[in-house]
Amino acid sequence: MTIDNNTGEVITLDEAINYTHTFQENNPDAIKSFFAGINKINRILGQDDCIGIRFYNGEDPVTGKNNLVLVGVDKNGEDITTGVILEDLVTCPNYCPKNSVLIKP
C-alpha cells in the first residue's frame, strides 16, 4: 500500500458498526472514541506539503491516560514534526455521543 492524498478506504455504516462493536466487546474498558475539532484538524492539513494525518497511540507518562497524537504527513510519507502536532483529544468515555449506532449498547 502506498501513502498519498487518497490513502484509506471508505466503508459502509454496517462495516463501521461491525468494527466498533467488535472492538468494544473485546476491550470493554478501552476508550471508545476520540474527538478533535475541525479548526485543529485544518491547522494540520493546511501545512505546506501536507497530504494527510498520521495517528499515533500515546500515553501521558504522568497520569497514564491514553490518547492519540496527530501529525501531518508529507508526500514522501514522512511526519511533519516541525509543524502542528495535536494531542489531548476529547475521549469517550467521558464525552460520548448519545445516539450513535457506533457505540455498542
Short mmCIF file of C-alpha atoms in Angstrom, two decimals:
data_model
loop_
_atom_site.label_atom_id
_atom_site.label_comp_id
_atom_site.label_asym_id
_atom_site.label_seq_id
_atom_site.Cartn_x
_atom_site.Cartn_y
_atom_site.Cartn_z
CA MET A 1 0.00 0.00 0.00
CA THR A 2 1.25 3.48 -0.80
CA ILE A 3 0.80 6.69 1.13
CA ASP A 4 -0.76 9.53 -0.82
CA ASN A 5 -3.58 12.04 -0.51
CA ASN A 6 -6.12 9.30 -1.32
CA THR A 7 -4.98 6.61 1.16
CA GLY A 8 -7.70 4.89 3.17
CA GLU A 9 -10.93 3.14 2.35
CA VAL A 10 -14.46 4.42 2.66
CA ILE A 11 -16.60 1.77 4.35
CA THR A 12 -20.32 1.27 4.88
CA LEU A 13 -22.13 2.05 8.10
CA ASP A 14 -22.64 -1.69 8.67
CA GLU A 15 -18.88 -2.29 8.36
CA ALA A 16 -18.20 0.58 10.77
CA ILE A 17 -20.69 -0.84 13.27
CA ASN A 18 -19.06 -4.27 12.97
CA TYR A 19 -15.56 -2.84 13.58
CA THR A 20 -16.52 -0.61 16.51
CA HIS A 21 -18.79 -3.13 18.23
CA THR A 22 -16.19 -5.91 17.90
CA PHE A 23 -13.53 -3.64 19.44
CA GLN A 24 -15.84 -2.59 22.26
CA GLU A 25 -16.83 -6.21 23.01
CA ASN A 26 -13.17 -7.30 23.09
CA ASN A 27 -11.99 -4.22 25.04
CA PRO A 28 -14.84 -3.18 27.36
CA ASP A 29 -12.70 -0.80 29.43
CA ALA A 30 -10.93 0.88 26.50
CA ILE A 31 -11.56 4.36 25.14
CA LYS A 32 -14.28 4.07 22.50
CA SER A 33 -13.56 7.22 20.51
CA PHE A 34 -11.54 10.42 20.25
CA PHE A 35 -12.73 13.85 19.12
CA ALA A 36 -10.70 16.68 17.58
CA GLY A 37 -12.19 19.98 16.44
CA ILE A 38 -12.23 20.99 12.78
CA ASN A 39 -10.06 24.06 13.35
CA LYS A 40 -7.25 21.97 14.81
CA ILE A 41 -7.56 19.33 12.05
CA ASN A 42 -7.47 22.09 9.42
CA ARG A 43 -4.30 23.56 11.01
CA ILE A 44 -2.57 20.22 10.46
CA LEU A 45 -3.93 19.75 6.93
CA GLY A 46 -3.18 23.37 5.96
CA GLN A 47 0.58 22.96 6.41
CA ASP A 48 2.78 23.16 3.29
CA ASP A 49 3.16 19.76 1.59
CA CYS A 50 0.70 18.03 3.97
CA ILE A 51 -1.23 15.21 2.27
CA GLY A 52 -2.87 13.66 5.33
CA ILE A 53 -2.69 12.91 9.03
CA ARG A 54 -0.97 10.08 10.90
CA PHE A 55 -2.49 8.97 14.22
CA TYR A 56 -0.15 7.69 16.92
CA ASN A 57 -1.21 5.95 20.11
CA GLY A 58 0.08 7.88 23.07
CA GLU A 59 0.08 7.75 26.85
CA ASP A 60 0.65 10.57 29.31
CA PRO A 61 3.72 9.48 31.32
CA VAL A 62 2.41 11.21 34.46
CA THR A 63 -1.30 10.27 34.51
CA GLY A 64 -1.17 7.10 32.41
CA LYS A 65 -4.08 8.45 30.33
CA ASN A 66 -4.21 7.07 26.76
CA ASN A 67 -4.74 9.48 23.90
CA LEU A 68 -3.85 9.98 20.26
CA VAL A 69 -1.12 12.16 18.79
CA LEU A 70 -1.96 13.57 15.34
CA VAL A 71 0.74 14.78 12.99
CA GLY A 72 0.72 15.90 9.37
CA VAL A 73 2.35 13.69 6.73
CA ASP A 74 4.15 14.88 3.58
CA LYS A 75 4.12 13.33 0.08
CA ASN A 76 7.14 11.18 0.98
CA GLY A 77 5.22 9.59 3.84
CA GLU A 78 7.26 11.43 6.46
CA ASP A 79 5.84 13.09 9.57
CA ILE A 80 5.82 16.89 9.56
CA THR A 81 7.29 17.19 13.04
CA THR A 82 8.26 20.85 12.68
CA GLY A 83 4.63 21.88 12.35
CA VAL A 84 1.35 21.49 14.20
CA ILE A 85 1.06 18.35 16.34
CA LEU A 86 -2.22 17.69 18.13
CA GLU A 87 -2.92 15.79 21.34
CA ASP A 88 -5.29 15.97 24.32
CA LEU A 89 -8.31 14.92 22.28
CA VAL A 90 -11.68 14.51 23.97
CA THR A 91 -12.43 10.86 24.70
CA CYS A 92 -15.48 8.65 25.06
CA PRO A 93 -15.98 7.93 27.83
CA ASN A 94 -16.47 10.72 29.28
CA TYR A 95 -17.88 12.68 26.35
CA CYS A 96 -19.81 10.15 24.28
CA PRO A 97 -22.44 10.65 21.62
CA LYS A 98 -25.89 9.93 22.97
CA ASN A 99 -27.39 8.37 19.84
CA SER A 100 -24.56 6.86 17.78
CA VAL A 101 -25.02 3.34 16.42
CA LEU A 102 -21.22 3.02 16.58
CA ILE A 103 -21.38 2.80 20.39
CA LYS A 104 -22.42 -0.70 21.47
CA PRO A 105 -25.37 -0.54 23.89
#
